[in-house]
CSV table of C-alpha atoms in Angstrom, one decimal:
chain,number,residue,atom,x,y,z
R,1,MET,CA,-10.1,-17.8,-28.1
R,2,THR,CA,-13.7,-17.3,-27.0
R,3,GLU,CA,-14.3,-13.9,-25.6
R,4,PRO,CA,-15.2,-13.4,-22.0
R,5,ASN,CA,-18.9,-12.7,-21.2
R,6,PRO,CA,-19.1,-10.0,-18.5
R,7,ALA,CA,-22.9,-9.8,-18.6
R,8,ALA,CA,-23.2,-13.5,-17.8
R,9,ALA,CA,-20.6,-13.3,-15.1
R,10,ALA,CA,-22.4,-10.4,-13.5
R,11,SER,CA,-25.6,-12.5,-13.1
R,12,SER,CA,-23.8,-15.4,-11.4
R,13,PRO,CA,-23.3,-15.5,-7.6
R,14,LEU,CA,-19.7,-15.6,-6.5
R,15,ALA,CA,-17.9,-17.3,-3.6
R,16,ILE,CA,-14.3,-16.7,-2.5
R,17,ILE,CA,-12.0,-19.4,-1.1
R,18,VAL,CA,-8.8,-18.1,0.4
R,19,LEU,CA,-6.0,-20.6,1.3
R,20,ALA,CA,-4.2,-19.6,4.4
R,21,ALA,CA,-3.4,-22.9,6.1
R,22,GLY,CA,0.4,-22.8,5.7
R,23,LYS,CA,2.6,-22.6,8.7
R,24,GLY,CA,4.7,-19.7,7.3
R,25,THR,CA,7.9,-21.1,8.9
R,26,ARG,CA,10.1,-18.8,6.8
R,27,MET,CA,8.6,-15.8,8.6
R,28,LYS,CA,9.9,-17.1,12.0
R,29,SER,CA,7.0,-15.4,13.7
R,30,ASP,CA,4.3,-16.1,16.2
R,31,LEU,CA,1.9,-14.0,14.1
R,32,HIS,CA,0.2,-15.9,11.3
R,33,LYS,CA,1.9,-15.2,8.0
R,34,VAL,CA,-1.2,-13.6,6.3
R,35,LEU,CA,-1.7,-11.3,9.2
R,36,HIS,CA,1.7,-9.5,8.7
R,37,PRO,CA,0.9,-6.0,7.8
R,38,ILE,CA,1.8,-4.0,4.7
R,39,ALA,CA,1.1,-0.3,4.9
R,40,GLY,CA,-0.4,-0.9,8.3
R,41,ARG,CA,-3.0,-3.5,7.1
R,42,PRO,CA,-2.7,-7.3,7.3
R,43,MET,CA,-2.0,-8.8,3.9
R,44,LEU,CA,-5.1,-11.0,4.0
R,45,LEU,CA,-7.3,-7.9,4.5
R,46,HIS,CA,-5.7,-6.2,1.4
R,47,LEU,CA,-6.8,-9.3,-0.5
R,48,LEU,CA,-10.3,-9.4,0.9
R,49,ALA,CA,-10.8,-5.7,0.2
R,50,SER,CA,-10.1,-6.3,-3.5
R,51,ALA,CA,-12.5,-9.2,-3.5
R,52,ASP,CA,-15.2,-7.1,-1.9
R,53,ALA,CA,-15.5,-5.1,-5.2
R,54,LEU,CA,-16.9,-8.2,-6.7
R,55,ALA,CA,-19.6,-8.5,-4.0
R,56,PRO,CA,-19.1,-12.2,-3.2
R,57,GLU,CA,-22.0,-13.9,-1.5
R,58,ARG,CA,-19.8,-16.2,0.6
R,59,CYS,CA,-16.2,-16.0,1.7
R,60,VAL,CA,-14.3,-19.0,3.2
R,61,VAL,CA,-10.8,-18.8,4.6
R,62,VAL,CA,-9.1,-22.2,4.9
R,63,ALA,CA,-6.9,-22.2,8.1
R,64,GLY,CA,-4.5,-24.6,9.7
R,65,HIS,CA,-1.8,-23.2,12.0
R,66,GLY,CA,-2.9,-20.0,13.8
R,67,ARG,CA,-6.6,-20.5,13.3
R,68,GLU,CA,-7.5,-18.5,16.4
R,69,GLN,CA,-5.6,-15.5,15.2
R,70,LEU,CA,-7.5,-15.6,11.9
R,71,GLU,CA,-10.8,-16.0,13.6
R,72,GLN,CA,-10.0,-12.9,15.7
R,73,ALA,CA,-8.8,-10.9,12.7
R,74,LEU,CA,-11.8,-11.8,10.5
R,75,GLY,CA,-14.7,-11.8,12.9
R,76,GLU,CA,-17.9,-12.4,10.9
R,77,ARG,CA,-16.3,-11.4,7.6
R,78,ALA,CA,-15.6,-14.9,6.5
R,79,ALA,CA,-16.3,-18.5,7.5
R,80,ILE,CA,-13.3,-20.5,8.7
R,81,ALA,CA,-12.6,-24.0,7.3
R,82,VAL,CA,-9.9,-26.1,8.9
R,83,GLN,CA,-7.3,-28.1,7.1
R,84,ASP,CA,-5.7,-30.7,9.4
R,85,PRO,CA,-3.6,-32.4,8.4
R,86,GLN,CA,-2.3,-30.4,5.5
R,87,LEU,CA,-2.1,-32.6,2.5
R,88,GLY,CA,-1.7,-30.1,-0.3
R,89,THR,CA,-3.5,-27.3,-2.0
R,90,ALA,CA,-6.3,-29.4,-3.6
R,91,HIS,CA,-6.9,-30.9,-0.1
R,92,ALA,CA,-7.1,-27.4,1.3
R,93,VAL,CA,-9.8,-26.3,-1.1
R,94,GLN,CA,-11.8,-29.4,-0.4
R,95,GLN,CA,-12.1,-28.3,3.2
R,96,ALA,CA,-14.3,-25.4,2.0
R,97,GLU,CA,-17.0,-27.8,0.7
R,98,ALA,CA,-19.2,-27.7,3.8
R,99,ALA,CA,-19.1,-23.9,4.0
R,100,LEU,CA,-20.3,-23.7,0.4
R,101,SER,CA,-23.0,-26.3,0.8
R,102,GLY,CA,-26.0,-25.3,-1.4
R,103,PHE,CA,-24.0,-22.7,-3.3
R,104,SER,CA,-24.2,-23.0,-7.1
R,105,GLY,CA,-22.3,-20.1,-8.5
R,106,ASP,CA,-18.8,-19.2,-9.4
R,107,VAL,CA,-15.8,-19.8,-7.1
R,108,LEU,CA,-12.6,-17.8,-7.0
R,109,ILE,CA,-9.6,-19.5,-5.4
R,110,LEU,CA,-7.1,-17.1,-3.9
R,111,TYR,CA,-4.1,-17.2,-1.5
R,112,GLY,CA,-3.8,-15.2,1.6
R,113,ASP,CA,-0.1,-14.6,1.1
R,114,VAL,CA,-0.7,-13.2,-2.4
R,115,PRO,CA,-2.4,-10.0,-1.2
R,116,PHE,CA,-2.3,-7.6,-4.2
R,117,VAL,CA,-4.4,-9.3,-6.9
R,118,SER,CA,-6.6,-6.6,-8.2
R,119,ALA,CA,-10.3,-6.6,-8.5
R,120,GLU,CA,-9.9,-6.1,-12.2
R,121,THR,CA,-7.9,-9.3,-12.5
R,122,MET,CA,-10.4,-11.3,-10.4
R,123,ARG,CA,-13.2,-9.9,-12.6
R,124,ALA,CA,-11.3,-10.9,-15.7
R,125,MET,CA,-11.0,-14.5,-14.5
R,126,ILE,CA,-14.7,-14.8,-13.7
R,127,ASP,CA,-15.8,-13.1,-17.0
R,128,ARG,CA,-13.5,-15.7,-18.9
R,129,LEU,CA,-15.2,-18.5,-17.0
R,130,HIS,CA,-18.4,-17.4,-18.8
R,131,GLY,CA,-16.9,-17.4,-22.2
R,132,GLY,CA,-18.8,-19.2,-25.0
R,133,ASP,CA,-16.6,-22.3,-24.8
R,134,ALA,CA,-17.6,-22.6,-21.1
R,135,PRO,CA,-14.1,-23.5,-19.6
R,136,ALA,CA,-14.1,-25.8,-16.6
R,137,VAL,CA,-11.3,-23.9,-15.1
R,138,VAL,CA,-9.7,-20.5,-15.6
R,139,VAL,CA,-6.1,-20.2,-14.4
R,140,LEU,CA,-4.4,-16.9,-13.7
R,141,GLY,CA,-0.9,-16.9,-15.4
R,142,PHE,CA,1.9,-14.4,-15.2
R,143,GLU,CA,5.3,-13.9,-17.0
R,144,PRO,CA,8.0,-13.1,-14.4
R,145,ALA,CA,11.5,-11.9,-15.4
R,146,ASP,CA,12.9,-15.2,-13.9
R,147,THR,CA,10.6,-18.2,-14.2
R,148,LEU,CA,12.6,-19.9,-11.3
R,149,GLN,CA,10.8,-23.0,-10.1
R,150,TYR,CA,7.3,-22.0,-11.1
R,151,GLY,CA,4.9,-24.4,-12.6
R,152,ARG,CA,4.1,-23.7,-16.3
R,153,VAL,CA,0.8,-23.2,-18.1
R,154,ILE,CA,1.2,-24.7,-21.6
R,155,ALA,CA,-1.5,-23.0,-23.7
R,156,GLU,CA,-2.4,-22.3,-27.3
R,157,ASP,CA,-4.3,-19.1,-27.9
R,158,GLY,CA,-5.4,-18.9,-24.3
R,159,ARG,CA,-6.6,-22.5,-24.1
R,160,ILE,CA,-4.6,-24.7,-21.8
R,161,VAL,CA,-3.0,-27.8,-23.2
R,162,LYS,CA,-1.3,-28.9,-20.0
R,163,MET,CA,-0.4,-27.8,-16.5
R,164,VAL,CA,3.1,-29.0,-15.5
R,165,GLU,CA,5.2,-28.6,-12.4
R,166,HIS,CA,8.7,-27.2,-13.0
R,167,LYS,CA,10.4,-30.4,-11.7
R,168,ASP,CA,8.3,-32.5,-14.1
R,169,ALA,CA,8.6,-30.2,-17.2
R,170,SER,CA,10.7,-30.9,-20.3
R,171,GLU,CA,13.2,-28.4,-21.6
R,172,ALA,CA,10.6,-27.3,-24.2
R,173,GLU,CA,8.0,-26.9,-21.5
R,174,ARG,CA,10.3,-24.9,-19.3
R,175,ALA,CA,10.9,-22.5,-22.1
R,176,CYS,CA,7.3,-21.5,-21.8
R,177,ARG,CA,7.2,-18.1,-20.0
R,178,VAL,CA,3.6,-18.3,-18.8
R,179,CYS,CA,3.8,-19.4,-15.1
R,180,ASN,CA,1.0,-20.7,-12.8
R,181,SER,CA,0.0,-18.2,-10.0
R,182,GLY,CA,-2.1,-20.8,-8.4
R,183,LEU,CA,-5.3,-18.6,-8.6
R,184,MET,CA,-8.3,-20.2,-10.3
R,185,ALA,CA,-11.9,-19.6,-11.1
R,186,VAL,CA,-14.2,-22.6,-11.2
R,187,ARG,CA,-17.9,-23.2,-11.1
R,188,ALA,CA,-19.1,-24.7,-7.8
R,189,ALA,CA,-20.9,-27.4,-9.8
R,190,ASP,CA,-17.5,-28.6,-11.2
R,191,LEU,CA,-15.1,-27.8,-8.4
R,192,PHE,CA,-15.6,-30.5,-5.8
R,193,GLY,CA,-16.2,-33.2,-8.3
R,194,LEU,CA,-12.8,-32.5,-9.9
R,195,LEU,CA,-11.1,-32.3,-6.5
R,196,ALA,CA,-12.4,-35.7,-5.6
R,197,ARG,CA,-10.5,-37.2,-8.5
R,198,VAL,CA,-7.1,-35.6,-7.6
R,199,GLY,CA,-4.6,-38.1,-6.6
R,200,ASN,CA,-1.3,-37.9,-4.6
R,201,ASP,CA,1.0,-40.0,-6.7
R,202,ASN,CA,3.8,-37.5,-6.7
R,203,ALA,CA,7.2,-36.9,-4.9
R,204,GLN,CA,5.6,-35.0,-2.1
R,205,GLY,CA,2.6,-37.3,-1.7
R,206,GLU,CA,0.3,-34.3,-1.8
R,207,TYR,CA,-2.9,-33.4,-3.5
R,208,TYR,CA,-2.2,-30.5,-5.9
R,209,LEU,CA,-4.8,-28.1,-7.1
R,210,PRO,CA,-3.4,-27.7,-10.6
R,211,ASP,CA,-4.3,-31.3,-11.3
R,212,ILE,CA,-8.0,-30.4,-11.6
R,213,VAL,CA,-7.0,-28.7,-14.9
R,214,ASN,CA,-5.4,-31.8,-16.4
R,215,ILE,CA,-8.4,-33.9,-15.2
R,216,ALA,CA,-10.8,-31.5,-16.9
R,217,ILE,CA,-8.8,-31.5,-20.1
R,218,ALA,CA,-8.7,-35.3,-20.1
R,219,ASP,CA,-12.5,-35.2,-19.9
R,220,GLY,CA,-12.5,-33.2,-23.0
R,221,ARG,CA,-13.4,-29.9,-21.3
R,222,ALA,CA,-11.8,-26.6,-22.2
R,223,CYS,CA,-9.6,-24.8,-19.6
R,224,SER,CA,-8.4,-21.3,-20.1
R,225,VAL,CA,-5.6,-19.0,-18.9
R,226,VAL,CA,-5.8,-15.3,-18.2
R,227,VAL,CA,-2.4,-13.7,-18.1
R,228,THR,CA,-1.8,-10.6,-15.8
R,229,ALA,CA,0.5,-8.1,-17.2
R,230,ASP,CA,2.0,-7.3,-13.7
R,231,ALA,CA,4.0,-10.1,-12.2
R,232,ASP,CA,4.2,-8.2,-8.9
R,233,GLU,CA,0.4,-8.6,-8.6
R,234,VAL,CA,0.8,-12.3,-8.0
R,235,ALA,CA,3.9,-12.2,-5.9
R,236,GLY,CA,3.7,-14.5,-2.8
R,237,ILE,CA,5.0,-13.3,0.5
R,238,ASN,CA,6.8,-16.1,2.5
R,239,SER,CA,9.6,-14.3,4.4
R,240,ARG,CA,10.4,-11.1,6.1
R,241,GLY,CA,12.6,-10.1,3.1
R,242,GLU,CA,9.7,-10.6,0.7
R,243,LEU,CA,7.4,-8.7,3.0
R,244,ALA,CA,9.8,-5.8,3.0
R,245,GLU,CA,10.0,-6.0,-0.8
R,246,ALA,CA,6.2,-5.9,-1.0
R,247,GLU,CA,6.0,-2.9,1.3
R,248,ALA,CA,8.6,-1.0,-0.8
R,249,ARG,CA,6.6,-1.8,-4.0
R,250,TRP,CA,3.4,-0.6,-2.4
R,251,GLN,CA,4.9,2.6,-1.0
R,252,GLN,CA,6.5,3.5,-4.3
R,253,ARG,CA,3.1,3.3,-6.1
R,254,ARG,CA,1.4,5.3,-3.3
R,255,ARG,CA,4.0,8.0,-3.3
R,256,ALA,CA,3.6,8.3,-7.1
R,257,ARG,CA,-0.1,8.6,-6.8
R,258,ALA,CA,0.1,11.2,-4.0
R,259,MET,CA,2.4,13.4,-6.3
R,260,ALA,CA,0.1,12.8,-9.3
R,261,ASP,CA,-2.9,14.0,-7.2
R,262,GLY,CA,-1.1,17.3,-6.4
R,263,ALA,CA,1.0,16.7,-3.2
R,264,THR,CA,4.6,17.7,-3.0
R,265,LEU,CA,6.9,15.1,-1.4
R,266,VAL,CA,10.3,16.6,-0.9
R,267,ALA,CA,12.0,13.3,-0.5
R,268,PRO,CA,9.4,10.7,-1.6
R,269,GLU,CA,11.5,7.7,-0.6
R,270,THR,CA,11.4,8.7,3.0
R,271,VAL,CA,7.6,9.2,3.3
R,272,TRP,CA,5.6,6.2,4.5
R,273,PHE,CA,1.9,6.0,3.9
R,274,ALA,CA,-0.7,3.7,5.4
R,275,TRP,CA,-3.3,1.8,3.3
R,276,ASP,CA,-6.0,4.4,4.0
R,277,THR,CA,-4.0,7.6,4.1
R,278,ALA,CA,-6.0,10.5,2.4
R,279,ILE,CA,-3.9,13.5,1.2
R,280,GLY,CA,-5.4,16.7,-0.3
R,281,ARG,CA,-4.0,19.0,-2.9
R,282,ASP,CA,-1.1,21.4,-2.5
R,283,VAL,CA,0.0,19.5,0.6
R,284,THR,CA,3.7,19.6,1.2
R,285,ILE,CA,5.4,16.7,3.0
R,286,GLU,CA,9.0,17.1,4.1
R,287,PRO,CA,11.4,14.2,4.6
R,288,ASN,CA,10.9,11.3,7.0
R,289,VAL,CA,7.2,11.6,7.7
R,290,TRP,CA,5.3,8.5,8.7
R,291,PHE,CA,1.5,7.9,8.4
R,292,GLY,CA,-0.2,5.3,10.5
R,293,PRO,CA,-3.7,4.1,9.6
R,294,GLY,CA,-6.6,6.5,9.8
R,295,VAL,CA,-5.1,9.8,8.7
R,296,THR,CA,-6.9,12.4,6.6
R,297,VAL,CA,-5.0,15.5,5.5
R,298,ALA,CA,-6.9,18.4,3.9
R,299,ASP,CA,-5.6,20.8,1.2
R,300,LYS,CA,-2.6,23.3,1.7
R,301,VAL,CA,-1.2,21.5,4.8
R,302,VAL,CA,2.5,21.5,5.5
R,303,ILE,CA,3.9,18.6,7.3
R,304,HIS,CA,7.5,19.2,8.3
R,305,GLY,CA,10.1,16.5,8.6
R,306,PHE,CA,10.2,13.7,11.2
R,307,SER,CA,6.6,13.9,12.1
R,308,HIS,CA,4.4,10.9,13.0
R,309,LEU,CA,0.6,10.9,12.3
R,310,GLU,CA,-1.9,8.2,13.2
R,311,GLY,CA,-5.7,8.2,13.5
R,312,THR,CA,-5.9,11.9,13.0
R,313,THR,CA,-7.6,14.6,10.9
R,314,VAL,CA,-5.7,17.7,9.8
R,315,GLY,CA,-7.7,20.7,8.5
R,316,GLU,CA,-6.9,23.0,5.6
R,317,GLY,CA,-3.8,25.1,5.9
R,318,ALA,CA,-2.6,23.5,9.1
R,319,GLN,CA,1.2,23.3,9.8
R,320,ILE,CA,2.6,20.2,11.5
R,321,GLY,CA,6.0,19.6,13.0
R,322,PRO,CA,8.9,19.2,12.7
R,323,PHE,CA,9.2,16.2,15.1
R,324,ALA,CA,5.4,16.3,15.9
R,325,ARG,CA,3.4,13.3,16.9
R,326,LEU,CA,-0.4,13.2,16.3
R,327,ARG,CA,-1.9,10.2,17.9
R,328,PRO,CA,-5.3,8.6,17.4
R,329,GLY,CA,-8.2,11.0,18.2
R,330,ALA,CA,-6.3,14.2,17.3
R,331,ASN,CA,-8.5,16.4,15.2
R,332,LEU,CA,-7.0,19.7,13.9
R,333,ALA,CA,-9.1,22.4,12.3
R,334,ARG,CA,-8.1,24.9,9.8
R,335,LYS,CA,-4.8,26.9,10.2
R,336,VAL,CA,-3.9,25.0,13.4
R,337,LYS,CA,-0.2,25.0,14.2
R,338,VAL,CA,1.3,22.0,16.0
R,339,GLY,CA,5.1,22.6,16.2
R,340,ASN,CA,8.3,20.8,17.2
R,341,PHE,CA,8.2,18.1,19.8
R,342,VAL,CA,4.4,18.6,20.3
R,343,GLU,CA,2.2,15.5,21.0
R,344,VAL,CA,-1.5,15.5,20.6
R,345,LYS,CA,-3.8,12.7,21.5
R,346,ASN,CA,-7.6,12.4,21.7
R,347,ALA,CA,-7.8,16.2,21.4
R,348,ASN,CA,-9.6,18.8,19.3
R,349,LEU,CA,-7.8,22.0,18.3
R,350,ALA,CA,-10.2,24.5,16.8
R,351,GLU,CA,-9.3,26.9,14.0
R,352,GLY,CA,-6.1,28.9,14.5
R,353,ALA,CA,-5.1,27.3,17.8
R,354,LYS,CA,-1.3,27.0,18.3
R,355,ALA,CA,0.9,24.7,20.3
R,356,ASN,CA,4.3,25.5,18.8
R,357,HIS,CA,6.9,23.9,21.1
R,358,LEU,CA,7.4,21.0,23.6
R,359,THR,CA,3.8,20.4,24.6
R,360,TYR,CA,1.5,17.5,25.4
R,361,LEU,CA,-2.2,17.9,24.7
R,362,GLY,CA,-4.1,14.7,25.7
R,363,ASP,CA,-7.9,14.4,26.2
R,364,ALA,CA,-8.4,18.1,25.6
R,365,ASP,CA,-10.6,20.6,23.7
R,366,VAL,CA,-8.7,23.7,22.6
R,367,GLY,CA,-10.7,26.7,21.4
R,368,ALA,CA,-10.1,28.8,18.3
R,369,GLY,CA,-7.1,31.1,18.5
R,370,ALA,CA,-5.8,29.7,21.8
R,371,ASN,CA,-2.1,29.8,22.3
R,372,ILE,CA,-0.4,27.0,24.2
R,373,GLY,CA,3.1,27.9,25.5
R,374,ALA,CA,6.1,25.8,25.4
R,375,GLY,CA,6.4,23.0,27.9
R,376,THR,CA,2.6,23.0,28.7
R,377,ILE,CA,1.1,19.6,29.6
R,378,THR,CA,-2.5,18.5,30.2
R,379,CYS,CA,-2.3,16.1,33.2
R,380,ASN,CA,-5.1,13.8,32.0
R,381,TYR,CA,-4.5,10.5,33.8
R,382,ASP,CA,-4.5,9.7,37.6
R,383,GLY,CA,-3.4,6.1,37.2
R,384,TYR,CA,-7.0,4.8,36.9
R,385,PHE,CA,-9.1,7.2,34.8
R,386,LYS,CA,-8.6,9.8,32.0
R,387,TYR,CA,-10.0,13.3,32.4
R,388,ARG,CA,-10.6,16.2,30.0
R,389,THR,CA,-9.1,19.7,29.8
R,390,VAL,CA,-11.1,22.4,28.1
R,391,ILE,CA,-9.3,25.6,26.9
R,392,GLY,CA,-11.5,28.4,25.7
R,393,GLU,CA,-11.2,30.6,22.6
R,394,ARG,CA,-8.2,33.0,22.6
R,395,ALA,CA,-6.9,31.7,25.9
R,396,PHE,CA,-3.2,32.1,26.5
R,397,ILE,CA,-1.5,29.3,28.4
R,398,GLY,CA,2.0,30.4,29.6
R,399,SER,CA,5.1,28.3,29.2
R,400,ASN,CA,5.8,25.4,31.5
R,401,SER,CA,2.3,25.2,32.8
R,402,ALA,CA,0.5,22.0,34.0
R,403,LEU,CA,-3.3,21.9,33.5
R,404,ILE,CA,-4.5,19.2,36.0
R,405,ALA,CA,-7.7,17.7,34.6
R,406,PRO,CA,-10.6,17.9,34.8
R,407,VAL,CA,-10.2,21.6,34.4
R,408,LYS,CA,-11.7,24.4,32.2
R,409,ILE,CA,-9.9,27.5,31.1
R,410,GLY,CA,-12.3,30.2,30.0
R,411,ALA,CA,-12.2,32.3,26.9
R,412,ASP,CA,-9.6,35.0,26.8
R,413,ALA,CA,-8.1,33.8,30.1
R,414,ILE,CA,-4.4,33.9,30.8
R,415,VAL,CA,-2.5,31.2,32.7
R,416,ALA,CA,0.8,32.6,33.9
R,417,ALA,CA,4.0,30.7,33.0
R,418,GLY,CA,5.0,28.0,35.5
R,419,SER,CA,1.5,27.5,36.9
R,420,ALA,CA,0.0,24.2,38.0
R,421,VAL,CA,-3.8,24.8,37.5
R,422,SER,CA,-6.1,22.3,39.2
R,423,ARG,CA,-9.3,24.6,39.5
R,424,ASP,CA,-11.3,26.2,36.7
R,425,VAL,CA,-10.2,29.5,35.4
R,426,ALA,CA,-13.0,32.0,34.5
R,427,ALA,CA,-13.2,33.8,31.2
R,428,GLY,CA,-10.9,36.8,31.1
R,429,GLU,CA,-9.1,35.9,34.3
R,430,LEU,CA,-5.4,35.6,35.1
R,431,ARG,CA,-4.5,32.6,37.0
R,432,MET,CA,-1.0,32.5,38.6
R,433,VAL,CA,0.0,29.5,40.7
R,434,ARG,CA,3.5,30.1,42.0
R,435,ALA,CA,5.4,29.9,45.3
R,436,GLU,CA,6.3,33.3,46.7
R,437,GLN,CA,9.8,34.3,45.6
R,438,LEU,CA,12.5,34.5,48.4
R,439,ILE,CA,15.0,37.3,47.8
R,440,LYS,CA,18.4,37.5,49.7
R,441,PRO,CA,20.4,40.5,48.5
R,442,GLY,CA,24.2,39.8,48.3
R,443,TRP,CA,23.8,36.1,49.1
R,444,ALA,CA,25.2,34.9,45.8
R,445,ASP,CA,28.3,37.1,46.0
R,446,ARG,CA,29.0,35.9,49.5
R,447,PHE,CA,28.6,32.2,48.3
R,448,HIS,CA,30.9,32.7,45.4
R,449,ASP,CA,33.5,34.4,47.6
R,450,ALA,CA,33.4,31.5,50.2
R,451,MET,CA,33.6,28.7,47.6
R,452,LYS,CA,36.6,30.4,45.8
R,453,LYS,CA,38.4,30.8,49.1
R,454,LYS,CA,37.7,27.1,50.0
R,455,LYS,CA,38.9,25.9,46.6
R,456,ALA,CA,42.1,27.9,46.9
R,457,GLU,CA,42.8,26.5,50.4
R,458,LYS,CA,42.3,22.9,49.1
R,459,ARG,CA,44.8,23.5,46.2
R,460,GLY,CA,47.3,24.9,48.7
C-alpha cells in the first residue's frame, strides 16, 4: 500500500460536505435529527467542531426536511444545499456542487448523524488521498462486533477491489469484516464527474454514493480504504435509543478523563458533564451532579450531591451544595460557599461570601465575606424588568429577609432577620423592617381553656 502524504495534504484546500437531508422518522421528533443534543451540544455541531481542526475553506450542509432549523442552528457557519426530492446519498452530494463552484481542492464527505468522527481520522483520510498512487476515492471503513446489514469494503492491502451492499454480497463477501461507514475523501476535480455517472438501477431506485468507488475502479483508478480502530467513532444515531447509547459512551469517556486529570468522582456513573465542562485538579464531585454547558470549575472545589450547574464559573476552594443550583451568569470567587437549596443566577459572589441555606440570589453582587442568612431572597423582577441588588463586604443579611431591588446594602451593614428592605442601607448600619409586636399576657392560656371546655361539651 502506498503511504499517505501529509505534506501534500496540508497544502491542498479542503471542503466539507455534511449530509443531513434525512427525515429522521425513527426519532419521532419535531426537532431535526442532527440537532438532537449529546452532552448539551447538537450532534451536528460535535461533528463540525472536529472538522474545524482541519481548517476547511468551505462547508456545505445538505438539508431536506427541517431546513429552517438547520439554517438557524448554523447561521453563517455553513452553506445550505437542499435535496428535494431525496433520491439517495449520491444525489445528496450532487446538491453541493453549486456551493463548491470554483473549488479545486479535497472534499470530505461526512454524515450529520455520525457525530464523533475524530479530526485525526478525517486527517488520515485526506492524507491517504495524497498517497503516491493518487487514489480517486478514499473510504473510511470499520470493523464492528456484528456486521449486521452493513455494506462491505472488499480490499487487498488497503486497495479496494469492490464495494458491495450487504443484500447484494455473496457469502464470501459477507465474511469480510471491513464495513463501509459511508464517509469518503475525494478530490473536487473527480467528485462531480463520478457522481454524474451513478445510476439508480437497484431495488430502491436510488443513487448510492458508494457506486462512485466501483465506477472509478472500472476506469482503472485506485481507490483506498482507511480503517478506524474504533467502531463507535462511526456509529450512526437514528433513534432515541441510539442517542442515549451515544450519550452514555460520551459520558463514560469524559468521566474517565476527569479522573485521569485529577478530579475525584465519588460515583462516576451518576455525574453528567456537558461538552465544554472544564474541571480543575483536586476537585471532588459527589453523586448525582449535573453540568450544563458553560461551566468552569477551578482547583480544590467540592461539589456536593444533587447539585445542578450551568453557565457558571466556580473559584478555587469553593463549596457547592448539596442540592444547589447555579444558573447562567453565576460567578463564584475563591472560598465561596453556596449550600443546600441555594439558587444563584446572574450574580457575582466575591471571595469568602456565604449563602448556606434556602436562598435565592438573582441579579446580585455580593461582597467578600458577606453572610446571607437562610431564606433570604433578592426580589429582582417586577413583572417587566430585572433589577440588581448590591451587598457590600462583610454585610450580614439575617434569615428570611427580602431585598427588594434595586437596593444597595453597605459594607459591614446588618439586615435584621425577617426584614423586607426596599431602600439602601448605609455601611455599618442596622436595618430592621418589622411590624411592632403585640403582646397580650395570659391570652394563650385563656384560649386553651376555652377551647378545651368547648371540645369537652361537644363530646358530651
